[in-house]
């Protein structure tokens, strides 16, 4: 279940009564407690060590985020993408926010996830590497704004708003909204453009297409190392931008990072929907 963006200036949604939580900057993951396997959003196996997986509950499916902490996305990815299950997994937490197959309404699914995690905790003396993501009941737009300011001042990425009683749906849903001050999105890298001047002989810009089907280039935000080893063609990047032109193209896009946890198929599916 993926989120749409919430915009204060033109959203018709009244968030009063919605469930509000911090948006985590980690890697989305799916725990199959029946087969005791951890999967990425694209259905690829995640090679967590056995001692880490032992703390997760059996007999339930959980949706969550592998998280290292605020501002540590790249560090987290460098750990969880390895296939040898390094000891550094002891820094990673599986933050659970849903139990998709347990019940119809979100609050009931959340309760099922809580029960499963508490039972797993009680059944072992080992350190727990999974915890339930807390939420608060939203009191309105001003509550969203004040909480967003608080989270961003602490180095957080933003907020998530979830409609109470909502069912779990595959793909993007209007029942789940992300709230951020900075505008950003993902795009597929189509090609590289060679730089000039101080960037001669290395990356100058990437030509991309976003989930709205708009094609443009991103030439700023790259470090020297990233220009020497640019995002591969076919990969997905996150970019920030100021606003959209009248034609819907991002103005002044800036590269943020590569997104190995998002597939090109996700972007193309949004474009065709």
mmCIF file of C-alpha atoms in Angstrom:
data_model
loop_
_atom_site.group_PDB
_atom_site.id
_atom_site.type_symbol
_atom_site.label_atom_id
_atom_site.label_comp_id
_atom_site.label_asym_id
_atom_site.label_seq_id
_atom_site.Cartn_x
_atom_site.Cartn_y
_atom_site.Cartn_z
ATOM 1 C CA UNK A 1 0.000 0.000 0.000
ATOM 2 C CA UNK A 2 1.625 3.228 -1.212
ATOM 3 C CA UNK A 3 0.835 6.867 -0.497
ATOM 4 C CA UNK A 4 -0.237 9.872 -2.516
ATOM 5 C CA UNK A 5 1.004 13.347 -1.538
ATOM 6 C CA UNK A 6 -0.961 15.711 0.689
ATOM 7 C CA UNK A 7 -0.754 19.406 -0.198
ATOM 8 C CA UNK A 8 -1.943 22.043 2.266
ATOM 9 C CA UNK A 9 -2.824 24.593 -0.403
ATOM 10 C CA UNK A 10 -5.116 22.538 -2.626
ATOM 11 C CA UNK A 11 -6.039 19.330 -0.813
ATOM 12 C CA UNK A 12 -9.746 18.659 -0.406
ATOM 13 C CA UNK A 13 -9.042 16.195 2.380
ATOM 14 C CA UNK A 14 -9.879 17.272 5.923
ATOM 15 C CA UNK A 15 -7.317 15.323 7.995
ATOM 16 C CA UNK A 16 -9.330 15.634 11.213
ATOM 17 C CA UNK A 17 -9.637 12.180 12.730
ATOM 18 C CA UNK A 18 -7.020 10.651 10.440
ATOM 19 C CA UNK A 19 -4.152 8.634 11.931
ATOM 20 C CA UNK A 20 -0.889 10.588 11.879
ATOM 21 C CA UNK A 21 2.620 9.159 12.188
ATOM 22 C CA UNK A 22 6.184 10.051 11.246
ATOM 23 C CA UNK A 23 7.293 9.219 7.704
ATOM 24 C CA UNK A 24 10.385 7.061 8.027
ATOM 25 C CA UNK A 25 13.362 7.307 5.700
ATOM 26 C CA UNK A 26 14.088 3.613 5.321
ATOM 27 C CA UNK A 27 13.507 0.606 3.082
ATOM 28 C CA UNK A 28 10.021 -0.836 2.774
ATOM 29 C CA UNK A 29 9.860 -4.517 3.719
ATOM 30 C CA UNK A 30 7.308 -7.314 4.029
ATOM 31 C CA UNK A 31 7.571 -10.047 6.658
ATOM 32 C CA UNK A 32 6.018 -13.426 5.839
ATOM 33 C CA UNK A 33 5.673 -15.009 9.264
ATOM 34 C CA UNK A 34 4.296 -18.226 7.764
ATOM 35 C CA UNK A 35 7.431 -19.020 5.760
ATOM 36 C CA UNK A 36 9.591 -16.784 7.984
ATOM 37 C CA UNK A 37 11.015 -14.839 5.061
ATOM 38 C CA UNK A 38 11.670 -11.122 4.653
ATOM 39 C CA UNK A 39 10.933 -9.545 1.271
ATOM 40 C CA UNK A 40 11.458 -6.199 -0.446
ATOM 41 C CA UNK A 41 8.647 -4.184 -2.002
ATOM 42 C CA UNK A 42 9.595 -5.701 -5.377
ATOM 43 C CA UNK A 43 9.274 -9.254 -4.000
ATOM 44 C CA UNK A 44 13.019 -9.872 -3.766
ATOM 45 C CA UNK A 45 14.433 -11.728 -0.728
ATOM 46 C CA UNK A 46 16.193 -9.667 1.934
ATOM 47 C CA UNK A 47 19.084 -11.600 3.436
ATOM 48 C CA UNK A 48 18.796 -10.714 7.111
ATOM 49 C CA UNK A 49 20.815 -12.932 9.477
ATOM 50 C CA UNK A 50 19.020 -15.774 11.271
ATOM 51 C CA UNK A 51 19.682 -14.283 14.725
ATOM 52 C CA UNK A 52 17.908 -11.071 13.621
ATOM 53 C CA UNK A 53 14.914 -12.883 12.118
ATOM 54 C CA UNK A 54 14.405 -14.974 15.276
ATOM 55 C CA UNK A 55 12.853 -11.995 17.036
ATOM 56 C CA UNK A 56 10.053 -11.635 14.449
ATOM 57 C CA UNK A 57 6.657 -13.284 15.039
ATOM 58 C CA UNK A 58 5.409 -16.400 13.251
ATOM 59 C CA UNK A 59 2.022 -16.911 11.621
ATOM 60 C CA UNK A 60 1.403 -13.320 10.528
ATOM 61 C CA UNK A 61 2.255 -11.042 7.598
ATOM 62 C CA UNK A 62 3.642 -7.616 8.516
ATOM 63 C CA UNK A 63 4.245 -4.510 6.428
ATOM 64 C CA UNK A 64 6.873 -2.069 7.650
ATOM 65 C CA UNK A 65 10.143 -0.283 7.142
ATOM 66 C CA UNK A 66 13.733 -1.342 7.736
ATOM 67 C CA UNK A 67 15.088 1.710 9.514
ATOM 68 C CA UNK A 68 18.416 2.819 10.893
ATOM 69 C CA UNK A 69 17.453 6.305 12.060
ATOM 70 C CA UNK A 70 16.701 9.773 10.744
ATOM 71 C CA UNK A 71 18.917 10.794 7.860
ATOM 72 C CA UNK A 72 20.510 7.345 7.567
ATOM 73 C CA UNK A 73 18.835 5.989 4.439
ATOM 74 C CA UNK A 74 22.058 5.289 2.546
ATOM 75 C CA UNK A 75 23.669 3.600 5.559
ATOM 76 C CA UNK A 76 20.579 1.442 5.978
ATOM 77 C CA UNK A 77 20.581 0.425 2.320
ATOM 78 C CA UNK A 78 24.270 -0.474 2.443
ATOM 79 C CA UNK A 79 23.464 -2.992 5.200
ATOM 80 C CA UNK A 80 20.165 -4.519 4.086
ATOM 81 C CA UNK A 81 21.180 -5.000 0.429
ATOM 82 C CA UNK A 82 24.124 -7.223 1.344
ATOM 83 C CA UNK A 83 23.644 -10.969 0.959
ATOM 84 C CA UNK A 84 25.982 -12.086 3.725
ATOM 85 C CA UNK A 85 23.875 -10.886 6.688
ATOM 86 C CA UNK A 86 26.538 -8.704 8.349
ATOM 87 C CA UNK A 87 26.698 -8.062 12.084
ATOM 88 C CA UNK A 88 25.696 -4.448 11.365
ATOM 89 C CA UNK A 89 22.101 -5.713 11.069
ATOM 90 C CA UNK A 90 22.051 -5.188 14.846
ATOM 91 C CA UNK A 91 21.607 -1.475 14.048
ATOM 92 C CA UNK A 92 18.513 -2.104 11.895
ATOM 93 C CA UNK A 93 14.962 -2.043 13.213
ATOM 94 C CA UNK A 94 11.872 -3.397 11.464
ATOM 95 C CA UNK A 95 9.296 -0.697 12.170
ATOM 96 C CA UNK A 96 5.861 -2.281 11.673
ATOM 97 C CA UNK A 97 2.802 -0.279 10.673
ATOM 98 C CA UNK A 98 0.374 -2.833 9.234
ATOM 99 C CA UNK A 99 -0.703 -6.479 9.176
ATOM 100 C CA UNK A 100 -2.274 -6.694 5.694
ATOM 101 C CA UNK A 101 -3.920 -10.117 5.920
ATOM 102 C CA UNK A 102 -5.256 -9.903 9.479
ATOM 103 C CA UNK A 103 -8.491 -7.886 9.301
ATOM 104 C CA UNK A 104 -10.445 -5.357 7.251
ATOM 105 C CA UNK A 105 -10.117 -2.028 9.084
ATOM 106 C CA UNK A 106 -6.730 -0.485 9.777
ATOM 107 C CA UNK A 107 -7.141 -0.176 13.539
ATOM 108 C CA UNK A 108 -7.991 -3.890 13.785
ATOM 109 C CA UNK A 109 -4.954 -4.814 11.678
ATOM 110 C CA UNK A 110 -2.762 -2.579 13.830
ATOM 111 C CA UNK A 111 -4.045 -4.363 16.959
ATOM 112 C CA UNK A 112 -3.233 -7.748 15.415
ATOM 113 C CA UNK A 113 0.297 -6.579 14.644
ATOM 114 C CA UNK A 114 0.676 -5.334 18.219
ATOM 115 C CA UNK A 115 -0.484 -8.653 19.662
ATOM 116 C CA UNK A 116 1.900 -10.622 17.442
ATOM 117 C CA UNK A 117 4.888 -8.461 18.358
ATOM 118 C CA UNK A 118 4.085 -8.634 22.078
ATOM 119 C CA UNK A 119 3.778 -12.431 21.922
ATOM 120 C CA UNK A 120 7.100 -12.695 20.092
ATOM 121 C CA UNK A 121 8.722 -10.451 22.695
ATOM 122 C CA UNK A 122 7.347 -12.535 25.573
ATOM 123 C CA UNK A 123 8.470 -15.830 24.029
ATOM 124 C CA UNK A 124 12.187 -15.001 23.869
ATOM 125 C CA UNK A 125 14.881 -13.385 25.940
ATOM 126 C CA UNK A 126 16.688 -12.189 22.816
ATOM 127 C CA UNK A 127 16.900 -8.567 21.767
ATOM 128 C CA UNK A 128 13.904 -7.439 19.744
ATOM 129 C CA UNK A 129 14.530 -5.916 16.336
ATOM 130 C CA UNK A 130 10.913 -5.084 15.523
ATOM 131 C CA UNK A 131 8.590 -2.524 17.057
ATOM 132 C CA UNK A 132 5.200 -1.036 16.259
ATOM 133 C CA UNK A 133 5.138 2.416 14.713
ATOM 134 C CA UNK A 134 3.039 4.754 16.918
ATOM 135 C CA UNK A 135 0.368 7.081 15.575
ATOM 136 C CA UNK A 136 -1.752 9.934 16.909
ATOM 137 C CA UNK A 137 -5.265 11.077 16.035
ATOM 138 C CA UNK A 138 -5.062 14.248 13.927
ATOM 139 C CA UNK A 139 -6.979 17.297 15.146
ATOM 140 C CA UNK A 140 -6.933 19.154 11.812
ATOM 141 C CA UNK A 141 -4.637 20.948 9.366
ATOM 142 C CA UNK A 142 -2.968 23.088 12.027
ATOM 143 C CA UNK A 143 -2.118 19.940 13.966
ATOM 144 C CA UNK A 144 -0.514 18.495 10.821
ATOM 145 C CA UNK A 145 1.512 21.682 10.273
ATOM 146 C CA UNK A 146 2.767 21.888 13.857
ATOM 147 C CA UNK A 147 3.669 18.190 13.974
ATOM 148 C CA UNK A 148 5.422 18.453 10.606
ATOM 149 C CA UNK A 149 7.499 21.372 11.884
ATOM 150 C CA UNK A 150 8.410 19.377 14.996
ATOM 151 C CA UNK A 151 9.479 16.283 13.040
ATOM 152 C CA UNK A 152 11.492 18.242 10.479
ATOM 153 C CA UNK A 153 13.277 20.225 13.196
ATOM 154 C CA UNK A 154 14.373 16.875 14.648
ATOM 155 C CA UNK A 155 15.756 15.762 11.278
ATOM 156 C CA UNK A 156 12.752 13.685 10.230
ATOM 157 C CA UNK A 157 11.459 13.407 6.679
ATOM 158 C CA UNK A 158 7.768 14.184 7.137
ATOM 159 C CA UNK A 159 4.431 12.679 8.145
ATOM 160 C CA UNK A 160 1.990 10.019 7.013
ATOM 161 C CA UNK A 161 -1.790 10.392 7.225
ATOM 162 C CA UNK A 162 -3.972 7.298 7.113
ATOM 163 C CA UNK A 163 -7.754 7.276 6.828
ATOM 164 C CA UNK A 164 -9.317 5.543 9.842
ATOM 165 C CA UNK A 165 -10.951 2.203 9.104
ATOM 166 C CA UNK A 166 -9.246 1.969 5.723
ATOM 167 C CA UNK A 167 -8.737 -1.373 4.001
ATOM 168 C CA UNK A 168 -5.340 -2.553 2.816
ATOM 169 C CA UNK A 169 -4.997 -1.970 -0.933
ATOM 170 C CA UNK A 170 -2.244 -2.826 -3.366
ATOM 171 C CA UNK A 171 -0.633 0.106 -5.181
ATOM 172 C CA UNK A 172 -1.239 3.764 -4.356
ATOM 173 C CA UNK A 173 -4.264 4.704 -2.300
ATOM 174 C CA UNK A 174 -5.984 7.982 -1.429
ATOM 175 C CA UNK A 175 -6.475 6.493 2.047
ATOM 176 C CA UNK A 176 -2.744 6.972 2.704
ATOM 177 C CA UNK A 177 -1.099 10.383 2.266
ATOM 178 C CA UNK A 178 2.470 11.605 2.762
ATOM 179 C CA UNK A 179 3.139 15.123 4.038
ATOM 180 C CA UNK A 180 6.464 16.912 3.459
ATOM 181 C CA UNK A 181 7.566 20.532 3.261
ATOM 182 C CA UNK A 182 9.953 19.858 0.402
ATOM 183 C CA UNK A 183 8.405 18.712 -2.845
ATOM 184 C CA UNK A 184 9.986 15.566 -4.177
ATOM 185 C CA UNK A 185 9.229 12.618 -6.410
ATOM 186 C CA UNK A 186 10.856 9.689 -8.161
ATOM 187 C CA UNK A 187 11.886 9.310 -11.797
ATOM 188 C CA UNK A 188 13.508 6.738 -14.082
ATOM 189 C CA UNK A 189 16.944 7.542 -15.511
ATOM 190 C CA UNK A 190 16.720 7.384 -19.315
ATOM 191 C CA UNK A 191 20.192 8.576 -20.320
ATOM 192 C CA UNK A 192 23.306 10.490 -19.247
ATOM 193 C CA UNK A 193 24.504 13.845 -20.551
ATOM 194 C CA UNK A 194 28.238 14.532 -20.457
ATOM 195 C CA UNK A 195 29.236 17.613 -18.512
ATOM 196 C CA UNK A 196 31.200 20.663 -19.595
ATOM 197 C CA UNK A 197 33.781 22.851 -17.888
ATOM 198 C CA UNK A 198 34.712 21.441 -14.480
ATOM 199 C CA UNK A 199 32.410 18.492 -15.135
ATOM 200 C CA UNK A 200 33.954 17.694 -18.517
ATOM 201 C CA UNK A 201 34.431 13.979 -19.058
ATOM 202 C CA UNK A 202 31.943 13.001 -16.394
ATOM 203 C CA UNK A 203 28.217 13.351 -15.676
ATOM 204 C CA UNK A 204 26.632 16.713 -16.389
ATOM 205 C CA UNK A 205 22.972 15.681 -16.038
ATOM 206 C CA UNK A 206 20.607 12.730 -16.198
ATOM 207 C CA UNK A 207 17.581 12.684 -18.483
ATOM 208 C CA UNK A 208 14.615 11.233 -16.614
ATOM 209 C CA UNK A 209 10.883 10.519 -16.789
ATOM 210 C CA UNK A 210 8.732 10.817 -13.658
ATOM 211 C CA UNK A 211 5.581 9.008 -12.613
ATOM 212 C CA UNK A 212 3.451 11.711 -14.308
ATOM 213 C CA UNK A 213 5.100 10.853 -17.623
ATOM 214 C CA UNK A 214 7.037 14.148 -17.801
ATOM 215 C CA UNK A 215 10.572 13.991 -19.214
ATOM 216 C CA UNK A 216 13.261 16.489 -18.163
ATOM 217 C CA UNK A 217 16.847 16.579 -16.985
ATOM 218 C CA UNK A 218 18.387 16.811 -13.530
ATOM 219 C CA UNK A 219 21.840 18.385 -13.409
ATOM 220 C CA UNK A 220 22.369 19.638 -9.866
ATOM 221 C CA UNK A 221 22.680 17.985 -6.473
ATOM 222 C CA UNK A 222 25.289 15.404 -7.503
ATOM 223 C CA UNK A 223 28.507 15.003 -5.547
ATOM 224 C CA UNK A 224 31.804 14.620 -7.425
ATOM 225 C CA UNK A 225 31.748 10.904 -6.636
ATOM 226 C CA UNK A 226 28.217 10.574 -8.031
ATOM 227 C CA UNK A 227 29.251 12.371 -11.214
ATOM 228 C CA UNK A 228 32.093 9.901 -11.643
ATOM 229 C CA UNK A 229 29.763 6.972 -10.945
ATOM 230 C CA UNK A 230 26.289 8.219 -11.945
ATOM 231 C CA UNK A 231 22.918 6.539 -11.380
ATOM 232 C CA UNK A 232 22.640 3.736 -13.960
ATOM 233 C CA UNK A 233 20.256 4.027 -16.881
ATOM 234 C CA UNK A 234 17.032 2.309 -15.849
ATOM 235 C CA UNK A 235 17.499 3.052 -12.149
ATOM 236 C CA UNK A 236 15.134 5.208 -10.090
ATOM 237 C CA UNK A 237 16.188 8.449 -8.387
ATOM 238 C CA UNK A 238 14.535 10.828 -5.959
ATOM 239 C CA UNK A 239 14.655 14.518 -6.867
ATOM 240 C CA UNK A 240 13.450 17.698 -5.170
ATOM 241 C CA UNK A 241 11.911 20.657 -6.980
ATOM 242 C CA UNK A 242 10.438 24.092 -6.289
ATOM 243 C CA UNK A 243 7.159 23.914 -8.191
ATOM 244 C CA UNK A 244 5.575 22.656 -11.398
ATOM 245 C CA UNK A 245 5.385 24.623 -14.633
ATOM 246 C CA UNK A 246 1.980 25.170 -16.239
ATOM 247 C CA UNK A 247 2.761 22.093 -18.304
ATOM 248 C CA UNK A 248 3.383 19.996 -15.184
ATOM 249 C CA UNK A 249 7.176 19.737 -15.463
ATOM 250 C CA UNK A 250 9.239 20.178 -12.249
ATOM 251 C CA UNK A 251 11.096 23.488 -12.014
ATOM 252 C CA UNK A 252 14.732 23.444 -10.795
ATOM 253 C CA UNK A 253 14.914 19.695 -10.032
ATOM 254 C CA UNK A 254 17.778 18.654 -7.750
ATOM 255 C CA UNK A 255 19.114 15.117 -7.361
ATOM 256 C CA UNK A 256 18.669 13.643 -3.871
ATOM 257 C CA UNK A 257 19.650 9.966 -4.117
ATOM 258 C CA UNK A 258 19.308 6.691 -5.972
ATOM 259 C CA UNK A 259 16.314 4.599 -4.888
ATOM 260 C CA UNK A 260 17.251 0.897 -5.149
ATOM 261 C CA UNK A 261 14.102 0.084 -3.163
ATOM 262 C CA UNK A 262 11.830 1.480 -5.910
ATOM 263 C CA UNK A 263 11.530 -0.262 -9.260
ATOM 264 C CA UNK A 264 11.128 1.359 -12.670
ATOM 265 C CA UNK A 265 7.901 -0.659 -12.999
ATOM 266 C CA UNK A 266 6.406 1.306 -10.072
ATOM 267 C CA UNK A 267 7.041 4.595 -11.892
ATOM 268 C CA UNK A 268 5.780 3.289 -15.228
ATOM 269 C CA UNK A 269 2.633 1.876 -13.623
ATOM 270 C CA UNK A 270 1.830 5.290 -12.127
ATOM 271 C CA UNK A 271 2.401 6.921 -15.526
ATOM 272 C CA UNK A 272 -0.038 4.571 -17.240
ATOM 273 C CA UNK A 273 -2.741 4.759 -14.582
#
